[in-house]
Structure formats: structure tokens, C-alpha cells
Coordinates of C-alpha atoms and ligand atoms in Angstrom, one line a residue:
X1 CA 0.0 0.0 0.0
X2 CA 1.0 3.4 -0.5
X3 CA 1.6 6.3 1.2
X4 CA 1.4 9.9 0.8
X5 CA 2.2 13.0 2.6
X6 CA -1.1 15.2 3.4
X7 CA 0.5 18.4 1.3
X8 CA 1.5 16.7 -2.2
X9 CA -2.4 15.1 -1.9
X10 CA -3.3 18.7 -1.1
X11 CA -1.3 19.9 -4.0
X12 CA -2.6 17.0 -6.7
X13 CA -6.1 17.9 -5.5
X14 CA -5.4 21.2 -6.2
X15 CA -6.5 22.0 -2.0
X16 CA -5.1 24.1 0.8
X17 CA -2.7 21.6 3.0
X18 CA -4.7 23.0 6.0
X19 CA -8.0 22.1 4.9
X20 CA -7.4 18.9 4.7
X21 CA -5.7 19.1 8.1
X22 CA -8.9 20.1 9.2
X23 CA -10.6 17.4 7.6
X24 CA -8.7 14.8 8.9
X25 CA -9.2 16.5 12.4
X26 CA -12.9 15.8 11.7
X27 CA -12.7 12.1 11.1
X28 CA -10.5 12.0 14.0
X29 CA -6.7 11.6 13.0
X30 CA -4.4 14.4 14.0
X31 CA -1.9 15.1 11.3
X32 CA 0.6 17.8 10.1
X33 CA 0.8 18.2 6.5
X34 CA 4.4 16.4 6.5
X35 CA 2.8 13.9 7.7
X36 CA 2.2 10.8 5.1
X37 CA -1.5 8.7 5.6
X38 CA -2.6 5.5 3.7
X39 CA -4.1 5.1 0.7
X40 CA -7.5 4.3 2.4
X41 CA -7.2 7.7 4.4
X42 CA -6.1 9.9 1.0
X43 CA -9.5 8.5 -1.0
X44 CA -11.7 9.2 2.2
X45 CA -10.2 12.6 1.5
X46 CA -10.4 12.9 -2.0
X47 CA -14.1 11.9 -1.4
X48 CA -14.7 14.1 1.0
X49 CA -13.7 16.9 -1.2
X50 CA -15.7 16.0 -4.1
X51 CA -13.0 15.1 -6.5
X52 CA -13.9 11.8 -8.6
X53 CA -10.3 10.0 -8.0
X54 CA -10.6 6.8 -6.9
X55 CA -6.9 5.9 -6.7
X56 CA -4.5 8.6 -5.6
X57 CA -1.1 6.9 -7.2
X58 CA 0.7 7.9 -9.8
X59 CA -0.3 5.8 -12.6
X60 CA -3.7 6.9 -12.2
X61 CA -2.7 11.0 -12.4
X62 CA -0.4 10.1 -15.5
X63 CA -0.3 8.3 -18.3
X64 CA 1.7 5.6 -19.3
X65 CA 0.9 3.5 -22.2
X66 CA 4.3 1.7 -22.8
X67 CA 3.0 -1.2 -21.7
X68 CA -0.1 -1.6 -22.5
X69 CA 0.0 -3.7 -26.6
X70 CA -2.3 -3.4 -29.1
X71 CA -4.2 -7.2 -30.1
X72 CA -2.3 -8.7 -32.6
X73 CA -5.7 -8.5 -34.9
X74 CA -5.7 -4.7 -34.8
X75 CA -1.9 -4.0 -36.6
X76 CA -1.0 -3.0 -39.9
X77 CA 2.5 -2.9 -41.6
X78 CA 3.6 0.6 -41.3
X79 CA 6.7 1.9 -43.1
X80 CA 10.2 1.7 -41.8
X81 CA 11.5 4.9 -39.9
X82 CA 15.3 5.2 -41.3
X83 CA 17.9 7.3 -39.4
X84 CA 21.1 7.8 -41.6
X85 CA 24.9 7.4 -39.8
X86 CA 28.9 7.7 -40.8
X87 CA 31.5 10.1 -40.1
X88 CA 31.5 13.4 -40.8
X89 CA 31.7 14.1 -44.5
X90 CA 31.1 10.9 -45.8
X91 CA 27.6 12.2 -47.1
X92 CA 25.3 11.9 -44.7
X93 CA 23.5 15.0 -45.8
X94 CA 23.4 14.6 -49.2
X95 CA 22.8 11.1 -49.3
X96 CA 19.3 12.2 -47.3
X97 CA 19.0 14.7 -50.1
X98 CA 19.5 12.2 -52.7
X99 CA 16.9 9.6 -51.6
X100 CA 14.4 12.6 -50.6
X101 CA 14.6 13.2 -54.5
X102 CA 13.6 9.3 -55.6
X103 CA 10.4 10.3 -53.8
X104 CA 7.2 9.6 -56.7
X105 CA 5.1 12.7 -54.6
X106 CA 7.2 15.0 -54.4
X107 CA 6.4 17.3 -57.3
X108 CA 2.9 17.4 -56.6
X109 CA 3.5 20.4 -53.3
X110 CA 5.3 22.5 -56.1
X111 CA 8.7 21.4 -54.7
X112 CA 9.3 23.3 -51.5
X113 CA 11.3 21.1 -49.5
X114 CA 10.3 21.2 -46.0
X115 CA 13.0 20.3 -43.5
X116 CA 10.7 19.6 -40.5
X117 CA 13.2 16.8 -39.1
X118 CA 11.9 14.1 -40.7
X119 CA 10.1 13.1 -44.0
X120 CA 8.6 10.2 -45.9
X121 CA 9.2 8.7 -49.9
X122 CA 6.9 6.9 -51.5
X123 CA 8.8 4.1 -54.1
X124 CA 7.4 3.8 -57.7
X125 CA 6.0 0.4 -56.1
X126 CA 3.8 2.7 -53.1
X127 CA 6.6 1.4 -50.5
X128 CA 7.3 4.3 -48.2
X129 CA 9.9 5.0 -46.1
X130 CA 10.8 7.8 -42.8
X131 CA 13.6 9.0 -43.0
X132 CA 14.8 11.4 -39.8
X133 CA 16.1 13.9 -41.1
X134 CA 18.5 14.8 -38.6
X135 CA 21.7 12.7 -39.4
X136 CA 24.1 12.5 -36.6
X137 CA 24.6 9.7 -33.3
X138 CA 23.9 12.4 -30.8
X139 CA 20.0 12.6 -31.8
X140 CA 20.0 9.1 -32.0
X141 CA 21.6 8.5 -28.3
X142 CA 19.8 11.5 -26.7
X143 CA 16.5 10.0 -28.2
X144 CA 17.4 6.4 -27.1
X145 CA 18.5 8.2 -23.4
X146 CA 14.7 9.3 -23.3
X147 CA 13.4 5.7 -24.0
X148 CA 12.3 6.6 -27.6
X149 CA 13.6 4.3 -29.8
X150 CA 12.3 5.7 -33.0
X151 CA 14.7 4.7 -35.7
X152 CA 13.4 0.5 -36.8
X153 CA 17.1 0.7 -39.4
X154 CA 20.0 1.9 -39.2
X155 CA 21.9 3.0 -43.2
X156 CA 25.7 3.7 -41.9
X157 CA 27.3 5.8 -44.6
X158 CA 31.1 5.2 -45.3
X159 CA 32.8 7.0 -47.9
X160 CA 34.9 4.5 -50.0
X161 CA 37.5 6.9 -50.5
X162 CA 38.0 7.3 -47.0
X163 CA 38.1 4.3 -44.5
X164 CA 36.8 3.6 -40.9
X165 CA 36.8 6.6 -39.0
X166 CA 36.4 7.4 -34.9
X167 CA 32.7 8.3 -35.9
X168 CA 32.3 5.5 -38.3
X169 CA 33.5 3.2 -35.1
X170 CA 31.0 5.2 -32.8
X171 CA 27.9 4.8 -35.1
X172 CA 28.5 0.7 -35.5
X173 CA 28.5 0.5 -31.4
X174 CA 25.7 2.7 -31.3
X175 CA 23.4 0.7 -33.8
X176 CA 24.7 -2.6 -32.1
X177 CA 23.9 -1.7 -28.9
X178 CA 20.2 -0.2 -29.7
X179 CA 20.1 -3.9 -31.2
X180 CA 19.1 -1.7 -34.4
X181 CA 19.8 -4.0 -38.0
X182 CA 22.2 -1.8 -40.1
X183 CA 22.8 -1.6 -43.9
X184 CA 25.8 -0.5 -44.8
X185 CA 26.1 2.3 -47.6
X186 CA 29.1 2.4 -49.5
X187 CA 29.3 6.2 -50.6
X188 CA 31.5 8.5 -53.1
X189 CA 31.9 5.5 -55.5
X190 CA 32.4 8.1 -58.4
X191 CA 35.4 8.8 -57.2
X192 CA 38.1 7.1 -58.9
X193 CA 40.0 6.4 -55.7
X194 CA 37.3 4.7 -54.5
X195 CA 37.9 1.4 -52.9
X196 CA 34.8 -0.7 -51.9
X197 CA 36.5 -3.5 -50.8
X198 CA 38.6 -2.2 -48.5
X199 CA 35.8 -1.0 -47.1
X200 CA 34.3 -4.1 -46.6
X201 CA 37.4 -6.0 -45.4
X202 CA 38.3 -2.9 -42.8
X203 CA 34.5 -3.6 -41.3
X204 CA 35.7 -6.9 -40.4
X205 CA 37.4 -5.5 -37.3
X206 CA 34.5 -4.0 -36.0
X207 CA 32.6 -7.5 -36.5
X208 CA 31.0 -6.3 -39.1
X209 CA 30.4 -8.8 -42.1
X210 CA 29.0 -7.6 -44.7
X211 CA 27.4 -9.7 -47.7
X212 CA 29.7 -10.0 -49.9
X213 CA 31.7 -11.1 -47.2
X214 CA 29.4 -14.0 -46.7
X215 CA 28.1 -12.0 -43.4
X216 CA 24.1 -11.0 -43.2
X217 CA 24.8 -7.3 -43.2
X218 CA 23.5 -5.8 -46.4
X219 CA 25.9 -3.3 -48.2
X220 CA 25.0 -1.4 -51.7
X221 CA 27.6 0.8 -53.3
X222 CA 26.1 4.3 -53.8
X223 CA 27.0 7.9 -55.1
X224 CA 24.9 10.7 -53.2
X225 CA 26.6 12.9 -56.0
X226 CA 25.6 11.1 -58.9
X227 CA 22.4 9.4 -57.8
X228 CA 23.9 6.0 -58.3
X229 CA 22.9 2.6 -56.3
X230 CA 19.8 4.7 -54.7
X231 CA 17.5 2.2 -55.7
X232 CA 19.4 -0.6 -54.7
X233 CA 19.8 0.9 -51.2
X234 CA 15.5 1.6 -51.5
X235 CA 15.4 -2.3 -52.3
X236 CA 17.7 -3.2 -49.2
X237 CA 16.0 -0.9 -46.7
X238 CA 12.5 -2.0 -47.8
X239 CA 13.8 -5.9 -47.7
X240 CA 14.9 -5.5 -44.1
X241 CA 11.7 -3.7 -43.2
X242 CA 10.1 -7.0 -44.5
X243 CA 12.2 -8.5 -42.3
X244 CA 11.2 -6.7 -38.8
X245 CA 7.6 -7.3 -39.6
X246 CA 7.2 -4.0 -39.0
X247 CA 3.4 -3.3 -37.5
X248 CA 1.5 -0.6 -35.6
X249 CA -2.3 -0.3 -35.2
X250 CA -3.5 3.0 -37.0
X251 CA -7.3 2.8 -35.4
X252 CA -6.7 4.3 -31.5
X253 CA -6.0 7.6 -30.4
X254 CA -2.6 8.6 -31.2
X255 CA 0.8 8.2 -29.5
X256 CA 4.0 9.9 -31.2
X257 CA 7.4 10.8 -30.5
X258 CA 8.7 14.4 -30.3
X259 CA 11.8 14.7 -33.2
X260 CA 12.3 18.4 -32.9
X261 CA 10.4 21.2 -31.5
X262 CA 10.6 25.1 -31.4
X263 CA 9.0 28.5 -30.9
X264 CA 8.1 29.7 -34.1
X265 CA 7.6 33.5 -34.2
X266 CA 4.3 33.3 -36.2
X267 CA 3.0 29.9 -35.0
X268 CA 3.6 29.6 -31.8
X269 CA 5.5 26.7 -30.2
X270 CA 5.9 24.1 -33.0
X271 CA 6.6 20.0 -32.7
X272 CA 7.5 17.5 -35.3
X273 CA 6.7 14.1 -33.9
X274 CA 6.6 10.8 -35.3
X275 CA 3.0 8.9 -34.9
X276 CA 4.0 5.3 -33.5
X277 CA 0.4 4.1 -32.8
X278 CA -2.8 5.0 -33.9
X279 CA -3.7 8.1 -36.0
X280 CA -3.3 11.6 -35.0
X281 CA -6.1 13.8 -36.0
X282 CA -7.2 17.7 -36.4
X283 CA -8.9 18.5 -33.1
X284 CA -6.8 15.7 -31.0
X285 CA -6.4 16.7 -27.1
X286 CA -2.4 15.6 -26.1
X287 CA -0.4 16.1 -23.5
X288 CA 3.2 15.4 -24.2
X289 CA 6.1 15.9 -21.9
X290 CA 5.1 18.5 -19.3
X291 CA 3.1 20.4 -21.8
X292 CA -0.7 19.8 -22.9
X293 CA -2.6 21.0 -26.4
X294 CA -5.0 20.8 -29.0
X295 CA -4.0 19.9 -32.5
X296 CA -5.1 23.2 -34.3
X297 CA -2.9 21.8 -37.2
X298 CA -1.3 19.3 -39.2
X299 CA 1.6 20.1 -41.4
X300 CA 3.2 17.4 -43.5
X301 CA 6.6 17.1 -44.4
X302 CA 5.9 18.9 -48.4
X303 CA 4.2 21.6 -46.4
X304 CA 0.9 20.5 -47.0
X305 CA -2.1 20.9 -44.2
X306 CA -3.2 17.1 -43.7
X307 CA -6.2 15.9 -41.7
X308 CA -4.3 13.0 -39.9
X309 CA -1.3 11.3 -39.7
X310 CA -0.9 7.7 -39.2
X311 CA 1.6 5.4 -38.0
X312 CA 5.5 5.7 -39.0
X313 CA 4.3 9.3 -40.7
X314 CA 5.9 12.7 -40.1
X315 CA 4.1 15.5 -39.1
X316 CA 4.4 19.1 -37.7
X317 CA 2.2 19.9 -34.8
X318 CA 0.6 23.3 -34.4
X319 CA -1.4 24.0 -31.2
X320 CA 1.2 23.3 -28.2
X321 CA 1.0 24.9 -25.1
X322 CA 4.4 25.1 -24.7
X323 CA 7.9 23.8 -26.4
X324 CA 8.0 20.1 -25.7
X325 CA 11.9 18.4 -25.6
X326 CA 13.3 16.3 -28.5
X327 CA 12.1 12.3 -27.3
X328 CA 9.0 13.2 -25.2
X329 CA 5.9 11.2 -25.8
X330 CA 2.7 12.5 -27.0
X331 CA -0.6 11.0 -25.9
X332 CA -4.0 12.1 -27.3
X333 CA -6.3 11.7 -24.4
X334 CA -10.0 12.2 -23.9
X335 CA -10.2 15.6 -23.3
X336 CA -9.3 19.0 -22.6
X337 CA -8.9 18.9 -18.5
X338 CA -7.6 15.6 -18.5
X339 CA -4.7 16.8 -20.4
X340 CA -4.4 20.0 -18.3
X341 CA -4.2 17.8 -15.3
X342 CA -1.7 15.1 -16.8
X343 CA 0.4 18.2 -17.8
X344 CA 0.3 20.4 -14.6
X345 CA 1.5 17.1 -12.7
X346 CA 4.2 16.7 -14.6
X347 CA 5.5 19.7 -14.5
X348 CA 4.9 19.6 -10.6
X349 CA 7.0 16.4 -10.7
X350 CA 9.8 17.9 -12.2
X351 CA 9.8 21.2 -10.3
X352 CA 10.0 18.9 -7.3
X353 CA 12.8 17.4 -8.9
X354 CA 14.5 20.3 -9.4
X355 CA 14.0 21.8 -6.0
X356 CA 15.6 18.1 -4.5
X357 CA 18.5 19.0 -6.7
X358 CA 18.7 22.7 -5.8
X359 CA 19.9 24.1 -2.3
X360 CA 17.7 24.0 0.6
X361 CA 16.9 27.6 0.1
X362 CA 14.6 27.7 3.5
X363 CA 16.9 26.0 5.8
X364 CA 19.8 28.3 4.5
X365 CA 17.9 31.5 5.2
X366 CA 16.6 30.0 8.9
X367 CA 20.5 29.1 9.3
X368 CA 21.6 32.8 8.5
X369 CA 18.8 34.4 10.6
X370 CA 20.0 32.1 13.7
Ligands
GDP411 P1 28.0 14.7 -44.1 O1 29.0 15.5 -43.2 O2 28.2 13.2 -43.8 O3 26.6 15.1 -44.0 O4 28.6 14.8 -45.6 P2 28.0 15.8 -46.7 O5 26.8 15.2 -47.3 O6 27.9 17.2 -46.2 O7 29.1 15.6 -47.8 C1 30.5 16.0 -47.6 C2 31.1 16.3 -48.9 O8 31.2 15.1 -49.7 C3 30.4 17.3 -49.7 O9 31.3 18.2 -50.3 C4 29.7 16.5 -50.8 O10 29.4 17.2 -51.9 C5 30.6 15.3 -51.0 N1 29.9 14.1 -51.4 C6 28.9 13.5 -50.8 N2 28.5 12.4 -51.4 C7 29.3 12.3 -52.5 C8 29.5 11.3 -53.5 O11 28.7 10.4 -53.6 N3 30.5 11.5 -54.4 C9 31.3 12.6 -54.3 N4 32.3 12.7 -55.2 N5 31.2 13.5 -53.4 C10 30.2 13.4 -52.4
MG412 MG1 25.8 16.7 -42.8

């Protein structure tokens, strides 16, 4: 059973400390508000003041779905949700560039290229594939620190003129130990210096094997520059996707993952998430992180208002309350106030935290007045 201290069920009931002193002085119990009472006590209390709670713990205050599966029946195949690694200027960016131009759709938004963190192809065959479009280990870490493991693939981009580098090395334990399947992109192949095989042999040492060395790590040979091996790489990525069984359900509210957020000076504070269950619609109530809002609208990743997004998809978020952090989880919930409430105790949570952390500001000033 748990306990609780009369002044944090004051504050999650949003009541004076001293009135429920005094109520608990009614039933008979003399407490303080340091004091903690049981979990019997705090719902006589919580009845006694009207509110409809009928378990004062924490799981019932917030929400927290990672848990809780979908029935098998209910999932779909969603697309694969690609995040692109390798040293620095072995091509990362363009080779994001390149495979963002393979995409079958993307003439029809007039072609403004949006770069809202993450965006989707659609193959000539109506595969598609997210790609996040932030390239780089420390987005992938920090996500991964957050519990959001986004990415389903890993493409690790070695320039074949080049060789294993320190980031190259950092990338491969970083996609090993997110137990993340990797393709291996062998870029710059236009170069005439280029030297594929050694590529493949120097990966050895880092236990990776690739194909063509009878291991079961694709590789493809690409040029970002001249648009070479793309759709092999397409082939690979959607092969491996086969391979993960890759399934959400798209029917249920919504739950996404924050990729990037900001405050826009026009649109207020702005989110691009990434729906991992259900479909997120115009008009959703979410809370995510410590903040709560209303999608007022959807922005997709051409710059075109959408509807909904479903799972795997890209989207921007407009309505926020505040500027959520990169990782946080967004859950569409039932309504308005529920949302409010889920947010305010979060943020209560981590003031709390932060006042653990900080000096004991009171006892300091009592010290210095004694
Ligand atoms: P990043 O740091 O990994 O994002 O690398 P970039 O995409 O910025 O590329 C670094 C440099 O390599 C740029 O000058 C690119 O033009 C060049 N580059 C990228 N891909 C290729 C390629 O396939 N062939 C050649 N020749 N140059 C490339
Ligand atoms: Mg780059």
C-alpha cells in the first residue's frame, strides 16, 4: 500500500494543506501536513472533497501507455523509420537529399522542400519509407537516453575513398547496442580512388560482415553525388523492413514521439513528432512531456495541411502549449482537462525534482537568521 504525505495530496487535489488538516481532524486523525497517511485515508479525502479520483497513485494521475500492446488483430505494416549514420563528410547530408529526391510525390507540393526533421518517400511500387532527417549519433543517443527508440534501421554511410573513421566506429556501437539492423552504404563510389573492398574488409574488425563477405549485413555501393545505387539501397532498406515485420495499429487515439520542437515567431510553439500508434487527428487533445494542447494543425513534411497522420508518418504539430523536448511522448487523451491535469503534474513532478537538486533555500535562510 501506499503512502502519501497530506501536502502533495493537497497539491494533486489542487487544495489548501490546512484544509485537509482540518478534515482529517474531523474524522479524527491528528496530522501535520508532513505527515504521510494511507491510501484508504487519501481516497476518504479525496471523497470528502468532491473530487472523482478513486486511486490517488501515480499511474492513475499520469499516463503511461508503454506497456499496455495493441491485439495482434488490430496491426498493420507501417513503413520503416530510417535514421542515416557515418563520419563526418562521408555524405550523410546529401545522401538524405538524394533519396528525398527518388520520392514519386514529391512534385505534386510544387517542390518546396520542407525540413521539419523528418520526412517520408513513397517508391514507384507505393513502399514508403521515414527517414529522420537529422543525421548524426547524438540525436540518435539522446533519443534512445529518453526511452524513444524511433529509428526501426540503421543505413551507416562510409565514404569509400575514405576508410573507418572514430565516428564511423562510434555509429557501429551505437546501432549494435540499440540492437538496431544496419545496412551499410558504401558512398563516393564516383570517385576514382574509390575502394569498396577495403571497405568491406576494414569492417571486419569492427565485426561487421557484410554480404559480400558471406556475413548478413546488407551493403549497396552508392554515389549521393551522382544518384547512383539509390534504388538498390531503397530495395535493401524495404527488404529489411520485410524483415522486422514492421506493425503498428493505426485505429486508436494517437501516440508519437517528439523529433524536434521550437517557438516559431508566427506559429507559436511548434513539434515535429513521429505517430507510432494510432492516427493523430485535427482536433486531438495531447499532452506530451510537461506540456498539454490541441492539434489546431497538421503540417506534413511537403508543407501541406493534412487531416491525420498515421503510424510511421511525419508531421508538424501546431497548437502546443508550450515547447516540448526532443524524445518526449505524445498522448491524445479524452479531453481538454484531462490533459491539463496530466500536464500540470508533470510539471509539478519535475519542479519537485529540481528543488531536490537545488539548495535548501529555506533551511539556508533560517541558518543565516539564527
Ligand atoms: P556529411 O557530413 O556526412 O553530412 O557529408 P555531406 O553530405 O555534407 O558531404 C560531404 C562532402 O562530400 C560534400 O562536399 C559532398 O558534396 C561530398 N559528397 C557527398 N556524397 C558524395 C558522392 O557520392 N560523391 C562525391 N564525389 N562527393 C560526395
Ligand atoms: Mg551533414
Amino acid at each position: 500500500p501506499e503512502a502519501i504525505t497530506v501536502q502533495e495530496l493537497a497539491n494533486r487535489m489542487a487544495e489548501k494543506g490546512a484544509d485537509l488538516v482540518k478534515a482529517l481532524f474531523n474524522m479524527g486523525m491528528m496530522v501535520t501536513v508532513n505527515q504521510t497517511i494511507d491510501q484508504d485515508t487519501a481516497e476518504l479525502l479525496v471523497e470528502e472533497f468532491g473530487h472523482n479520483i478513486t486511486r490517488v497513485s501515480e499511474s492513475d494521475v499520469d499516463i503511461d501507455t508503454s506497456e499496455d500492446q495493441d491485439p495482434e488483430e488490430t496491426l498493420k505494416a507501417r513503413p520503416p523509420v530510417v535514421t542515416i549514420m557515418g563520419h563526418v563528410d562521408h555524405g550523410k547530408t546529401s545522401l538524405l537529399d538524394a533519396l528525398r529526391g527518388t520520392d514519386v510525390t514529391k512534385g505534386e507540393a510544387g517542390g518546396i522542400t520542407q525540413h521539419i526533421g523528418a520526412y517520408q518517400i513513397q517508391t514507384k511500387d507505393k513502399h514508403k519509407i521515414t527517414f529522420l532527417d537529422t543525421p548524426g549519433h547524438e540525436a540518435f543517443t539522446e533519443m534512445r537516453a529518453r526511452g524513444a527508440n524511433v529509428t526501426d534501421i540503421v543505413v551507416l554511410v562510409v565514404a569509400a575513398d575514405d576508410g573507418i573513421m572514430p565516428q564511423t566506429i562510434e555509429a557501429i556501437n551505437h546501432t549494435k547496442a540499440a540492437g538496431v539492423p544496419m545496412i551499410v552504404a558504401i558512398n563516393k563510389i564516383d570517385k576514382p580512388e574509390a575502394n569498396p573492398d577495403n571497405i568491406r574488409n576494414r569492417l571486419l574488425e569492427h565485426e561487421v560482415i557484410v554480404e559480400k563477405m558471406s556475413g548478413d549485413v546488407q551493403d549497396v555501393e552508392v554515389s549521393a553525388k551522382a544518384g547512383t545505387g539509390l534504388d538498390e539501397l531503397i530495395e535493401k532498406i524495404l527488404l529489411q523492413a520485410e524483415l522486422l515485420e514492421l506493425k503498428a495499429r493505426p485505429d486508436r487515439d494517437a501516440e508519437a514521439t517528439v523529433i524536434e520542437a521550437q517557438l516559431d515567431k508566427g506559429r507559436g510553439p511548434v513539434a515535429t513528432v513521429l505517430v507510432t500508434r494510432g492516427t493523430l487527428k485535427r482536433g486531438d487533445t495531447f499532452v506530451v512531456g510537461t506540456e498539454s494542447g490541441r492539434v489546431r494543425a497538421l503540417i506534413d513534411d511537403k508543407g501541406k495541411q493534412v487531416k491525420e497522420a498515421g503510424p510511421s508518418t511525419p508531421v508538424e504539430v501546431l497548437g502546443l502549449g508550450g515547447v516540448p523536448g526532443a524524445g518526449d511522448q505524445m498522448t491524445v487523451v479524452e479531453n481538454e482537462q484531462r490533459a491539463r491535469e496530466v500536464a500540470a503534474y508533470r510539471q509539478e513532478k519535475a519542479t519537485e525534482k529540481r528543488t531536490a537538486l537545488a539548495p535548501t533555500s529555506f533551511d539556508t535562510m533560517f541558518n543565516n537568521l539564527a
